[in-house]
């Protein structure tokens, strides 16, 4: 789901949706889905060819914070103190952290921020998004009013956009909400960006167990509608990918193979989103000959001139292949390996190589990957981990994608070369962060001591310390609880606080909640935004989606 800490950095609300299955990051362009509304800050923007950009679009799925929080559901009365190490019948938690207490302390503050038009627009928007992330469905009416933004009491356009996106984050799948979003997305009199975020929300409301033909047809109509700019059709394609309905696959295939929709030639950016949607949905809605047609089109687009479509096609191979037969999977691995080996050749830029490494991780990490396919992918990834030109970071994350679902003895085989490499490396988050996070995804307990040292050393890059905290959370290292709590309370760096909050959620540390509440109540605007995001993650009711 959307959150305020997705790279590239810079603050502001909202960001585009992330969704499962791997995101397809897009560089700034003159068309396509909207980039987030941003405030100018001194923080350096994340380069498009950095692994951090890819991580920002895929971390929700890989971290599976909601899965960790759902583990709290067995606690009687919702008392989060138990998950912080207080067993039934043992020492009582220092504070009553029942769901009722959380609701009493957090929700009123978020509600007040969401309704207060006198505060900074970023603060108000963060309040709206915080309510959505906590699953407060009674706020749907407020969000619809702000998203429509008509009448005398209009909100800032950032709040309007955030409200449109928050309706998807809220996960209220009622027909009233879906109908409102369909009408808003199709309304030519509404602001273009708000229409785009309404489309995103329709995708975020996907229910795998219950297809929504009305929404699918509305989004398909937006792709083919005559629009002056590419924004709305591109956003509709993103939403179709998030919706994940195999019934969309035939039309997506037609648009991607022909390069046209509604009789119009699709620009590079829009075509790239068609590739992304095909990758997310996979081949399940296509006959064998149609799958062949899609793969051939993906191979052709990789060799084509459109950079954005090339990148999306490379990533889509990693998503599309696992649903195909062993022969097609092997064909995709061979094609991706050829891209990696062709680094530096004409037409094969570094970013295509990086995404190919990530795609190899997707294919090799699929649950039913044939052993020969997995082994071929792993060989390419192992050969790339030592690369210091940036591709080594993608190779490390690709190995983690392959190994994270395997039994521990096999995970160790993947973790060992990454651990040894990390011990030899020096540098900041950009240089070492991917290796740190990969070791966390592999749940490598032999890295715990080094990760703890990295987290507590205030002389380290704060972002690197945050990555160490997240890695310790992924490993489930309960010995890191106090260090993570201390990082939440540090005042110097917002990113570290957010990462520490995520780590607390992964560690199921209910004892971190009072610290997050304190952050929320800090009068500084940046802290309000952080508190909304962090509390919406760590204290989200475990029963909500």
Short mmCIF file of C-alpha atoms in Angstrom, two decimals:
data_model
loop_
_atom_site.label_atom_id
_atom_site.label_comp_id
_atom_site.label_asym_id
_atom_site.label_seq_id
_atom_site.Cartn_x
_atom_site.Cartn_y
_atom_site.Cartn_z
CA UNK A 1 0.00 0.00 0.00
CA UNK A 2 0.99 3.59 -0.29
CA UNK A 3 3.05 5.21 2.41
CA UNK A 4 4.99 8.42 2.89
CA UNK A 5 8.45 6.85 3.08
CA UNK A 6 8.72 5.33 -0.39
CA UNK A 7 11.83 6.42 -2.33
CA UNK A 8 12.73 8.69 -3.89
CA UNK A 9 12.97 10.68 -0.69
CA UNK A 10 11.80 14.17 -0.12
CA UNK A 11 8.61 14.06 1.92
CA UNK A 12 5.11 14.83 0.81
CA UNK A 13 1.96 12.83 0.44
CA UNK A 14 0.88 10.65 -1.25
CA UNK A 15 3.01 8.10 -3.08
CA UNK A 16 1.76 5.67 -5.68
CA UNK A 17 0.69 2.17 -4.67
CA UNK A 18 3.15 -0.64 -4.35
CA UNK A 19 1.17 -3.84 -4.25
CA UNK A 20 2.38 -7.45 -4.33
CA UNK A 21 4.39 -9.20 -6.96
CA UNK A 22 7.09 -6.63 -7.54
CA UNK A 23 6.75 -3.04 -8.55
CA UNK A 24 7.95 -1.41 -11.72
CA UNK A 25 9.56 1.88 -10.80
CA UNK A 26 9.33 4.62 -13.38
CA UNK A 27 11.61 7.63 -13.78
CA UNK A 28 10.21 11.14 -13.90
CA UNK A 29 8.59 11.81 -17.26
CA UNK A 30 6.30 14.20 -19.04
CA UNK A 31 3.48 11.68 -19.13
CA UNK A 32 2.22 8.63 -17.33
CA UNK A 33 0.98 8.07 -13.84
CA UNK A 34 1.54 10.97 -11.46
CA UNK A 35 4.62 11.23 -9.35
CA UNK A 36 4.02 12.16 -5.71
CA UNK A 37 3.43 15.75 -4.73
CA UNK A 38 6.65 16.77 -2.99
CA UNK A 39 7.98 19.56 -0.88
CA UNK A 40 11.43 20.83 -1.63
CA UNK A 41 13.96 19.43 0.83
CA UNK A 42 17.70 19.26 1.15
CA UNK A 43 17.70 15.46 1.03
CA UNK A 44 19.37 14.00 -2.03
CA UNK A 45 16.92 12.32 -4.41
CA UNK A 46 17.29 8.61 -5.05
CA UNK A 47 18.73 7.83 -8.46
CA UNK A 48 16.49 5.78 -10.71
CA UNK A 49 19.25 3.22 -11.28
CA UNK A 50 19.81 2.72 -7.55
CA UNK A 51 18.68 -0.48 -5.86
CA UNK A 52 16.93 1.80 -3.36
CA UNK A 53 14.39 2.76 -6.01
CA UNK A 54 13.54 -0.89 -6.70
CA UNK A 55 13.39 -1.64 -2.96
CA UNK A 56 10.96 1.21 -2.39
CA UNK A 57 8.51 -0.33 -4.84
CA UNK A 58 8.82 -3.88 -3.50
CA UNK A 59 9.50 -3.64 0.21
CA UNK A 60 5.89 -3.96 1.39
CA UNK A 61 5.61 -7.41 -0.13
CA UNK A 62 9.09 -8.51 0.97
CA UNK A 63 8.83 -7.25 4.54
CA UNK A 64 5.27 -8.59 4.97
CA UNK A 65 4.71 -6.36 7.99
CA UNK A 66 1.03 -7.19 7.96
CA UNK A 67 1.87 -10.87 8.28
CA UNK A 68 3.93 -10.12 11.37
CA UNK A 69 1.14 -8.03 12.84
CA UNK A 70 -1.43 -10.74 12.15
CA UNK A 71 0.66 -12.90 14.48
CA UNK A 72 -0.61 -10.71 17.28
CA UNK A 73 -4.19 -11.82 16.66
CA UNK A 74 -3.98 -14.69 19.13
CA UNK A 75 -3.30 -12.35 22.03
CA UNK A 76 -6.33 -12.23 24.31
CA UNK A 77 -7.98 -8.84 24.34
CA UNK A 78 -5.54 -7.46 21.80
CA UNK A 79 -2.95 -6.82 24.52
CA UNK A 80 0.18 -6.04 22.56
CA UNK A 81 2.30 -6.22 25.69
CA UNK A 82 2.47 -10.01 25.37
CA UNK A 83 4.28 -9.85 22.06
CA UNK A 84 6.94 -7.68 23.65
CA UNK A 85 7.92 -10.59 25.88
CA UNK A 86 5.33 -10.49 28.66
CA UNK A 87 3.83 -13.98 28.84
CA UNK A 88 0.46 -14.77 30.36
CA UNK A 89 0.76 -15.03 34.12
CA UNK A 90 4.17 -13.37 34.11
CA UNK A 91 5.31 -9.82 34.71
CA UNK A 92 2.63 -7.32 33.75
CA UNK A 93 3.39 -4.94 30.90
CA UNK A 94 4.39 -1.44 32.00
CA UNK A 95 1.32 0.05 30.32
CA UNK A 96 -2.08 -1.21 29.21
CA UNK A 97 -1.70 -1.55 25.46
CA UNK A 98 -5.08 -3.06 24.61
CA UNK A 99 -6.66 -2.20 21.30
CA UNK A 100 -9.08 0.03 23.22
CA UNK A 101 -6.18 2.01 24.70
CA UNK A 102 -4.55 2.38 21.29
CA UNK A 103 -7.82 3.59 19.87
CA UNK A 104 -8.24 6.08 22.68
CA UNK A 105 -4.77 7.57 22.28
CA UNK A 106 -4.06 7.45 18.56
CA UNK A 107 -7.27 7.63 16.56
CA UNK A 108 -8.55 10.92 18.05
CA UNK A 109 -5.27 12.65 17.21
CA UNK A 110 -5.34 11.36 13.64
CA UNK A 111 -8.99 12.29 13.26
CA UNK A 112 -8.34 15.81 14.54
CA UNK A 113 -5.47 16.25 12.09
CA UNK A 114 -7.52 14.88 9.19
CA UNK A 115 -10.36 17.33 9.84
CA UNK A 116 -8.27 20.41 10.67
CA UNK A 117 -7.88 22.61 7.61
CA UNK A 118 -5.81 25.13 9.56
CA UNK A 119 -2.75 22.88 9.94
CA UNK A 120 -0.09 22.39 7.29
CA UNK A 121 -1.56 20.47 4.35
CA UNK A 122 1.07 17.75 4.69
CA UNK A 123 0.07 17.21 8.32
CA UNK A 124 -3.62 17.04 7.44
CA UNK A 125 -2.91 14.62 4.59
CA UNK A 126 -0.85 12.42 6.91
CA UNK A 127 -3.76 12.33 9.35
CA UNK A 128 -6.06 11.14 6.56
CA UNK A 129 -3.61 8.47 5.45
CA UNK A 130 -2.99 7.39 9.05
CA UNK A 131 -6.71 6.77 9.56
CA UNK A 132 -6.77 4.72 6.37
CA UNK A 133 -3.77 2.63 7.39
CA UNK A 134 -5.43 1.89 10.73
CA UNK A 135 -8.54 0.68 8.92
CA UNK A 136 -10.91 3.35 10.30
CA UNK A 137 -13.79 2.76 7.91
CA UNK A 138 -15.98 5.32 9.65
CA UNK A 139 -13.67 7.90 8.03
CA UNK A 140 -14.72 6.86 4.50
CA UNK A 141 -17.31 9.65 4.34
CA UNK A 142 -14.71 12.27 5.25
CA UNK A 143 -12.32 10.88 2.64
CA UNK A 144 -14.97 10.91 -0.08
CA UNK A 145 -15.89 14.50 0.78
CA UNK A 146 -12.24 15.59 0.65
CA UNK A 147 -11.56 13.67 -2.57
CA UNK A 148 -14.53 15.29 -4.32
CA UNK A 149 -13.50 18.64 -2.80
CA UNK A 150 -16.59 20.64 -3.76
CA UNK A 151 -18.40 23.36 -1.85
CA UNK A 152 -17.15 26.22 0.32
CA UNK A 153 -14.83 24.26 2.65
CA UNK A 154 -12.32 23.01 0.13
CA UNK A 155 -9.09 21.34 1.23
CA UNK A 156 -5.59 21.69 -0.22
CA UNK A 157 -5.13 19.66 -3.39
CA UNK A 158 -2.56 17.42 -1.65
CA UNK A 159 -5.22 16.51 0.92
CA UNK A 160 -7.66 15.90 -1.95
CA UNK A 161 -5.23 13.53 -3.67
CA UNK A 162 -4.39 11.78 -0.41
CA UNK A 163 -8.07 11.26 0.37
CA UNK A 164 -8.63 9.65 -3.04
CA UNK A 165 -5.72 7.27 -2.45
CA UNK A 166 -6.64 6.65 1.19
CA UNK A 167 -9.98 5.16 0.15
CA UNK A 168 -8.01 2.30 -1.37
CA UNK A 169 -5.63 1.99 1.56
CA UNK A 170 -8.68 1.87 3.86
CA UNK A 171 -9.77 -1.41 2.25
CA UNK A 172 -13.48 -0.59 2.50
CA UNK A 173 -14.80 -2.70 -0.38
CA UNK A 174 -18.38 -1.49 -0.10
CA UNK A 175 -20.18 -0.69 -3.34
CA UNK A 176 -20.63 2.89 -2.13
CA UNK A 177 -16.85 3.44 -2.04
CA UNK A 178 -16.15 1.56 -5.26
CA UNK A 179 -18.90 3.38 -7.13
CA UNK A 180 -17.62 6.74 -5.88
CA UNK A 181 -14.09 5.94 -7.04
CA UNK A 182 -15.25 4.73 -10.45
CA UNK A 183 -17.18 7.95 -10.98
CA UNK A 184 -14.30 10.13 -9.77
CA UNK A 185 -11.72 8.37 -11.94
CA UNK A 186 -13.92 8.83 -15.02
CA UNK A 187 -14.90 12.45 -14.31
CA UNK A 188 -13.14 14.74 -16.83
CA UNK A 189 -13.99 17.79 -14.69
CA UNK A 190 -11.99 16.46 -11.71
CA UNK A 191 -8.28 17.19 -11.27
CA UNK A 192 -6.20 14.79 -13.33
CA UNK A 193 -4.00 13.69 -10.44
CA UNK A 194 -7.01 13.05 -8.22
CA UNK A 195 -8.54 10.90 -10.96
CA UNK A 196 -5.29 8.95 -11.13
CA UNK A 197 -5.24 8.31 -7.40
CA UNK A 198 -8.90 7.26 -7.53
CA UNK A 199 -7.90 4.69 -10.15
CA UNK A 200 -5.05 3.49 -7.92
CA UNK A 201 -7.54 3.00 -5.10
CA UNK A 202 -9.77 0.86 -7.27
CA UNK A 203 -6.80 -1.42 -7.80
CA UNK A 204 -5.94 -1.46 -4.11
CA UNK A 205 -9.49 -2.64 -3.32
CA UNK A 206 -8.92 -5.88 -5.22
CA UNK A 207 -10.33 -8.98 -3.56
CA UNK A 208 -8.73 -12.16 -4.98
CA UNK A 209 -11.68 -14.22 -3.78
CA UNK A 210 -14.32 -11.97 -5.34
CA UNK A 211 -13.66 -10.42 -8.77
CA UNK A 212 -15.18 -7.00 -9.46
CA UNK A 213 -16.24 -6.92 -13.13
CA UNK A 214 -17.67 -3.39 -12.86
CA UNK A 215 -14.33 -1.99 -11.73
CA UNK A 216 -12.38 -4.01 -14.28
CA UNK A 217 -14.57 -2.74 -17.13
CA UNK A 218 -14.38 0.85 -15.85
CA UNK A 219 -10.58 0.71 -15.77
CA UNK A 220 -10.37 -0.88 -19.21
CA UNK A 221 -12.59 1.92 -20.52
CA UNK A 222 -10.20 4.51 -19.05
CA UNK A 223 -7.28 2.91 -20.91
CA UNK A 224 -9.12 3.30 -24.22
CA UNK A 225 -10.72 6.69 -23.50
CA UNK A 226 -9.48 9.68 -25.54
CA UNK A 227 -7.41 11.60 -22.99
CA UNK A 228 -5.23 14.63 -23.71
CA UNK A 229 -2.40 13.22 -21.58
CA UNK A 230 -1.14 9.76 -20.71
CA UNK A 231 -1.71 10.13 -16.95
CA UNK A 232 -5.18 8.62 -16.59
CA UNK A 233 -4.72 5.67 -19.01
CA UNK A 234 -1.37 4.89 -17.37
CA UNK A 235 -2.93 4.98 -13.91
CA UNK A 236 -5.76 2.73 -15.08
CA UNK A 237 -3.18 0.21 -16.30
CA UNK A 238 -1.45 0.31 -12.92
CA UNK A 239 -4.82 -0.29 -11.27
CA UNK A 240 -5.59 -3.23 -13.56
CA UNK A 241 -2.31 -4.80 -12.47
CA UNK A 242 -3.20 -4.26 -8.83
CA UNK A 243 -6.70 -5.63 -9.44
CA UNK A 244 -5.06 -8.83 -10.66
CA UNK A 245 -8.12 -10.12 -12.50
CA UNK A 246 -7.07 -12.70 -15.15
CA UNK A 247 -10.09 -11.58 -17.18
CA UNK A 248 -8.07 -8.45 -18.05
CA UNK A 249 -5.19 -10.43 -19.51
CA UNK A 250 -6.55 -10.82 -23.06
CA UNK A 251 -7.14 -7.08 -23.50
CA UNK A 252 -3.80 -6.26 -21.91
CA UNK A 253 -2.17 -8.69 -24.31
CA UNK A 254 -3.83 -6.95 -27.24
CA UNK A 255 -2.75 -3.48 -26.12
CA UNK A 256 0.81 -4.57 -25.43
CA UNK A 257 1.34 -6.66 -28.55
CA UNK A 258 -0.13 -4.06 -30.93
CA UNK A 259 1.06 -1.01 -29.00
CA UNK A 260 -2.40 0.53 -29.40
CA UNK A 261 -5.51 1.10 -27.26
CA UNK A 262 -8.74 2.70 -28.44
CA UNK A 263 -7.20 3.20 -31.85
CA UNK A 264 -4.37 5.33 -30.40
CA UNK A 265 -0.67 4.48 -30.41
CA UNK A 266 0.47 4.13 -26.82
CA UNK A 267 3.47 6.26 -25.79
CA UNK A 268 6.45 4.58 -24.20
CA UNK A 269 5.40 5.34 -20.63
CA UNK A 270 1.86 3.96 -21.07
CA UNK A 271 3.12 0.86 -22.87
CA UNK A 272 5.49 0.27 -19.97
CA UNK A 273 2.52 0.14 -17.58
CA UNK A 274 0.79 -2.37 -19.86
CA UNK A 275 3.86 -4.59 -19.51
CA UNK A 276 3.80 -4.09 -15.75
CA UNK A 277 0.12 -5.06 -15.55
CA UNK A 278 0.73 -8.20 -17.60
CA UNK A 279 3.55 -9.12 -15.26
CA UNK A 280 1.45 -8.63 -12.14
CA UNK A 281 -1.52 -10.61 -13.44
CA UNK A 282 0.58 -13.36 -14.98
CA UNK A 283 -0.38 -15.88 -17.63
CA UNK A 284 -3.34 -17.56 -15.89
CA UNK A 285 -5.95 -15.80 -18.05
CA UNK A 286 -4.22 -16.64 -21.33
CA UNK A 287 -4.20 -19.68 -23.57
CA UNK A 288 -0.85 -21.29 -24.41
CA UNK A 289 -0.55 -19.55 -27.77
CA UNK A 290 -1.39 -16.21 -26.14
CA UNK A 291 1.33 -16.76 -23.54
CA UNK A 292 3.76 -17.38 -26.37
CA UNK A 293 2.63 -14.16 -28.02
CA UNK A 294 3.15 -12.16 -24.81
CA UNK A 295 6.64 -13.58 -24.24
CA UNK A 296 7.67 -12.83 -27.81
CA UNK A 297 6.36 -9.27 -27.41
CA UNK A 298 8.29 -8.86 -24.15
CA UNK A 299 11.48 -10.05 -25.83
CA UNK A 300 10.88 -7.63 -28.72
CA UNK A 301 10.24 -4.68 -26.39
CA UNK A 302 13.47 -5.40 -24.51
CA UNK A 303 15.32 -4.95 -27.79
CA UNK A 304 13.27 -1.87 -28.69
CA UNK A 305 14.06 1.81 -28.29
CA UNK A 306 11.60 2.68 -25.53
CA UNK A 307 13.64 2.68 -22.33
CA UNK A 308 10.71 2.64 -19.92
CA UNK A 309 8.98 -0.20 -21.76
CA UNK A 310 12.29 -2.07 -21.88
CA UNK A 311 12.71 -1.85 -18.12
CA UNK A 312 9.12 -2.87 -17.45
CA UNK A 313 9.40 -5.76 -19.90
CA UNK A 314 12.52 -7.06 -18.14
CA UNK A 315 10.78 -6.95 -14.77
CA UNK A 316 7.60 -8.46 -16.25
CA UNK A 317 9.57 -11.50 -17.44
CA UNK A 318 10.39 -12.24 -13.82
CA UNK A 319 6.72 -12.04 -12.85
CA UNK A 320 5.16 -13.70 -15.91
CA UNK A 321 7.53 -16.66 -16.26
CA UNK A 322 6.73 -18.52 -12.99
CA UNK A 323 3.16 -19.16 -14.18
CA UNK A 324 4.38 -20.73 -17.42
CA UNK A 325 5.73 -24.19 -18.13
CA UNK A 326 9.32 -25.23 -17.44
CA UNK A 327 10.36 -24.66 -21.05
CA UNK A 328 9.15 -21.06 -21.12
CA UNK A 329 10.68 -20.40 -17.69
CA UNK A 330 14.05 -21.64 -18.89
CA UNK A 331 13.72 -19.52 -22.01
CA UNK A 332 13.13 -16.43 -19.84
CA UNK A 333 16.12 -17.21 -17.61
CA UNK A 334 18.35 -17.60 -20.66
CA UNK A 335 17.13 -14.26 -22.02
CA UNK A 336 17.71 -12.50 -18.68
CA UNK A 337 21.15 -14.08 -18.30
CA UNK A 338 22.01 -12.78 -21.75
CA UNK A 339 21.06 -9.26 -20.65
CA UNK A 340 23.33 -9.55 -17.60
CA UNK A 341 26.23 -10.84 -19.66
CA UNK A 342 25.66 -8.12 -22.24
CA UNK A 343 26.22 -5.27 -19.79
CA UNK A 344 27.87 -2.36 -21.55
CA UNK A 345 26.88 -3.44 -25.04
CA UNK A 346 24.92 -1.06 -27.22
CA UNK A 347 21.30 -0.92 -26.13
CA UNK A 348 21.88 -2.79 -22.86
CA UNK A 349 22.31 -0.12 -20.22
CA UNK A 350 23.10 -0.74 -16.56
CA UNK A 351 19.51 -0.43 -15.41
CA UNK A 352 18.31 -3.19 -17.74
CA UNK A 353 21.00 -5.41 -16.23
CA UNK A 354 19.93 -4.49 -12.70
CA UNK A 355 16.28 -5.30 -13.35
CA UNK A 356 17.30 -8.54 -15.07
CA UNK A 357 19.05 -9.62 -11.86
CA UNK A 358 15.93 -8.85 -9.85
CA UNK A 359 13.81 -10.76 -12.37
CA UNK A 360 16.09 -13.79 -12.10
CA UNK A 361 15.49 -13.69 -8.36
CA UNK A 362 11.74 -13.69 -8.95
CA UNK A 363 11.87 -16.71 -11.23
CA UNK A 364 14.32 -18.68 -9.09
CA UNK A 365 12.40 -17.83 -5.94
CA UNK A 366 9.02 -19.01 -7.22
CA UNK A 367 7.57 -21.78 -5.07
CA UNK A 368 7.38 -24.34 -7.88
CA UNK A 369 10.47 -23.28 -9.82
CA UNK A 370 12.00 -26.31 -11.59
CA UNK A 371 15.40 -27.13 -10.01
CA UNK A 372 17.25 -26.65 -13.30
CA UNK A 373 15.67 -23.22 -13.78
CA UNK A 374 16.49 -22.19 -10.21
CA UNK A 375 20.09 -23.40 -10.48
CA UNK A 376 20.66 -21.48 -13.71
CA UNK A 377 19.28 -18.29 -12.14
CA UNK A 378 21.39 -18.73 -9.00
CA UNK A 379 24.58 -19.17 -11.04
CA UNK A 380 24.03 -15.82 -12.73
CA UNK A 381 23.20 -14.10 -9.41
CA UNK A 382 26.24 -15.51 -7.61
CA UNK A 383 28.40 -14.27 -10.44
CA UNK A 384 27.09 -10.74 -9.94
CA UNK A 385 27.32 -10.18 -6.17
CA UNK A 386 30.90 -8.89 -6.32
CA UNK A 387 30.06 -6.21 -8.88
CA UNK A 388 30.78 -2.79 -7.36
CA UNK A 389 29.07 -0.79 -10.11
CA UNK A 390 25.66 -1.04 -8.50
CA UNK A 391 24.59 -4.36 -9.97
CA UNK A 392 26.04 -6.23 -7.00
CA UNK A 393 23.26 -4.81 -4.85
CA UNK A 394 20.61 -6.15 -7.22
CA UNK A 395 22.35 -9.53 -7.35
CA UNK A 396 22.31 -9.67 -3.54
CA UNK A 397 18.60 -8.91 -3.41
CA UNK A 398 17.98 -11.41 -6.21
CA UNK A 399 19.71 -14.13 -4.19
CA UNK A 400 17.54 -13.20 -1.22
CA UNK A 401 14.43 -13.56 -3.38
CA UNK A 402 15.52 -17.08 -4.31
CA UNK A 403 16.64 -18.19 -0.86
CA UNK A 404 14.15 -16.62 1.54
CA UNK A 405 11.53 -19.36 1.10
CA UNK A 406 13.96 -22.28 1.31
CA UNK A 407 14.84 -24.41 4.38
CA UNK A 408 17.58 -23.02 6.63
CA UNK A 409 20.45 -25.23 5.37
CA UNK A 410 19.86 -23.96 1.84
CA UNK A 411 19.40 -20.36 2.98
CA UNK A 412 22.82 -20.48 4.61
CA UNK A 413 24.38 -21.29 1.24
CA UNK A 414 22.96 -18.06 -0.14
CA UNK A 415 23.75 -15.98 2.95
CA UNK A 416 27.39 -16.98 3.35
CA UNK A 417 28.82 -15.15 0.31
CA UNK A 418 26.74 -12.06 1.13
CA UNK A 419 27.86 -12.08 4.76
CA UNK A 420 31.51 -12.46 3.81
CA UNK A 421 31.17 -9.65 1.27
CA UNK A 422 29.50 -7.35 3.80
CA UNK A 423 32.32 -7.88 6.28
CA UNK A 424 34.83 -6.79 3.63
CA UNK A 425 32.85 -3.74 2.54
CA UNK A 426 32.75 -0.22 3.90
CA UNK A 427 30.52 2.67 3.01
CA UNK A 428 27.03 4.07 3.45
CA UNK A 429 23.50 2.81 2.84
CA UNK A 430 23.79 3.07 -0.93
CA UNK A 431 26.91 0.90 -0.86
CA UNK A 432 25.97 -1.73 1.75
CA UNK A 433 22.25 -1.44 2.41
CA UNK A 434 21.13 -4.06 -0.11
CA UNK A 435 23.47 -6.66 1.36
CA UNK A 436 22.20 -5.86 4.86
CA UNK A 437 18.56 -6.22 3.84
CA UNK A 438 19.30 -9.38 1.84
CA UNK A 439 20.78 -11.02 4.94
CA UNK A 440 17.63 -10.06 6.81
CA UNK A 441 15.41 -11.58 4.13
CA UNK A 442 17.50 -14.75 4.36
CA UNK A 443 17.07 -14.69 8.17
CA UNK A 444 20.80 -15.19 8.63
CA UNK A 445 21.41 -15.50 12.36
CA UNK A 446 25.18 -15.50 11.92
CA UNK A 447 24.90 -11.85 10.87
CA UNK A 448 23.11 -10.73 14.05
CA UNK A 449 26.18 -9.50 15.93
CA UNK A 450 27.40 -7.40 13.00
CA UNK A 451 23.91 -6.00 12.40
CA UNK A 452 23.52 -5.07 16.07
CA UNK A 453 26.85 -3.25 16.00
CA UNK A 454 25.77 -1.41 12.86
CA UNK A 455 22.47 -0.35 14.44
CA UNK A 456 23.81 1.02 17.72
CA UNK A 457 26.82 2.87 16.25
CA UNK A 458 25.60 6.47 15.88
CA UNK A 459 28.60 7.23 13.70
CA UNK A 460 27.10 5.14 10.91
CA UNK A 461 24.91 6.47 8.12
CA UNK A 462 21.39 6.70 9.68
CA UNK A 463 19.85 4.99 6.66
CA UNK A 464 22.30 2.10 7.03
CA UNK A 465 21.41 1.85 10.72
CA UNK A 466 17.75 1.73 9.71
CA UNK A 467 18.45 -1.08 7.27
CA UNK A 468 20.20 -2.99 10.05
CA UNK A 469 17.14 -2.52 12.27
CA UNK A 470 14.84 -3.83 9.55
CA UNK A 471 17.16 -6.79 8.92
CA UNK A 472 17.15 -7.67 12.62
CA UNK A 473 13.36 -7.48 12.55
CA UNK A 474 13.22 -9.85 9.59
CA UNK A 475 15.51 -12.27 11.40
CA UNK A 476 13.27 -12.02 14.47
CA UNK A 477 16.12 -11.13 16.82
CA UNK A 478 14.39 -10.33 20.13
CA UNK A 479 17.71 -9.19 21.54
CA UNK A 480 17.40 -6.12 19.31
CA UNK A 481 14.18 -4.85 20.90
CA UNK A 482 15.80 -2.28 23.20
CA UNK A 483 18.11 -0.97 20.47
CA UNK A 484 15.15 -0.59 18.10
CA UNK A 485 13.15 1.27 20.75
CA UNK A 486 16.09 3.59 21.32
CA UNK A 487 16.31 4.30 17.59
CA UNK A 488 12.63 5.29 17.53
CA UNK A 489 13.35 7.90 20.19
CA UNK A 490 16.36 9.43 18.43
CA UNK A 491 15.52 12.92 17.19
CA UNK A 492 18.09 13.39 14.46
CA UNK A 493 16.79 11.40 11.49
CA UNK A 494 13.26 10.74 10.28
CA UNK A 495 14.19 7.81 8.03
CA UNK A 496 15.83 5.97 10.92
CA UNK A 497 12.67 6.43 12.98
CA UNK A 498 10.47 4.98 10.24
CA UNK A 499 12.77 1.99 9.74
CA UNK A 500 12.91 1.42 13.49
CA UNK A 501 9.10 1.51 13.62
CA UNK A 502 8.97 -1.12 10.88
CA UNK A 503 11.49 -3.23 12.79
CA UNK A 504 9.33 -2.96 15.92
CA UNK A 505 6.37 -4.27 13.93
CA UNK A 506 8.42 -7.16 12.53
CA UNK A 507 9.55 -7.98 16.07
CA UNK A 508 5.92 -7.74 17.26
CA UNK A 509 7.05 -5.33 19.94
CA UNK A 510 3.94 -3.81 21.46
CA UNK A 511 6.19 -2.01 23.93
CA UNK A 512 7.24 0.32 21.11
CA UNK A 513 3.73 1.75 20.77
CA UNK A 514 4.03 4.38 23.58
CA UNK A 515 7.18 5.69 21.89
CA UNK A 516 5.34 6.00 18.60
CA UNK A 517 2.48 7.79 20.32
CA UNK A 518 5.01 10.25 21.75
CA UNK A 519 6.36 10.84 18.25
CA UNK A 520 2.83 11.43 17.00
CA UNK A 521 2.21 14.06 19.68
CA UNK A 522 5.43 15.95 18.91
CA UNK A 523 4.39 19.41 17.64
CA UNK A 524 6.85 19.38 14.74
CA UNK A 525 5.17 18.91 11.37
CA UNK A 526 7.64 16.28 10.17
CA UNK A 527 6.99 14.26 13.31
CA UNK A 528 3.24 14.38 12.77
CA UNK A 529 3.74 12.86 9.34
CA UNK A 530 6.03 10.19 10.75
CA UNK A 531 3.66 9.36 13.57
CA UNK A 532 0.74 8.91 11.20
CA UNK A 533 2.74 6.56 9.01
CA UNK A 534 4.43 4.63 11.79
CA UNK A 535 1.39 4.18 14.01
CA UNK A 536 -0.65 3.21 10.99
CA UNK A 537 1.82 0.36 10.45
CA UNK A 538 2.70 -0.88 13.92
CA UNK A 539 -0.70 -0.48 15.56
CA UNK A 540 -2.92 -1.36 12.61
CA UNK A 541 -5.64 -3.76 13.82
CA UNK A 542 -4.52 -7.27 13.01
CA UNK A 543 -7.88 -8.22 11.57
CA UNK A 544 -7.85 -5.60 8.82
CA UNK A 545 -6.38 -6.21 5.40
#
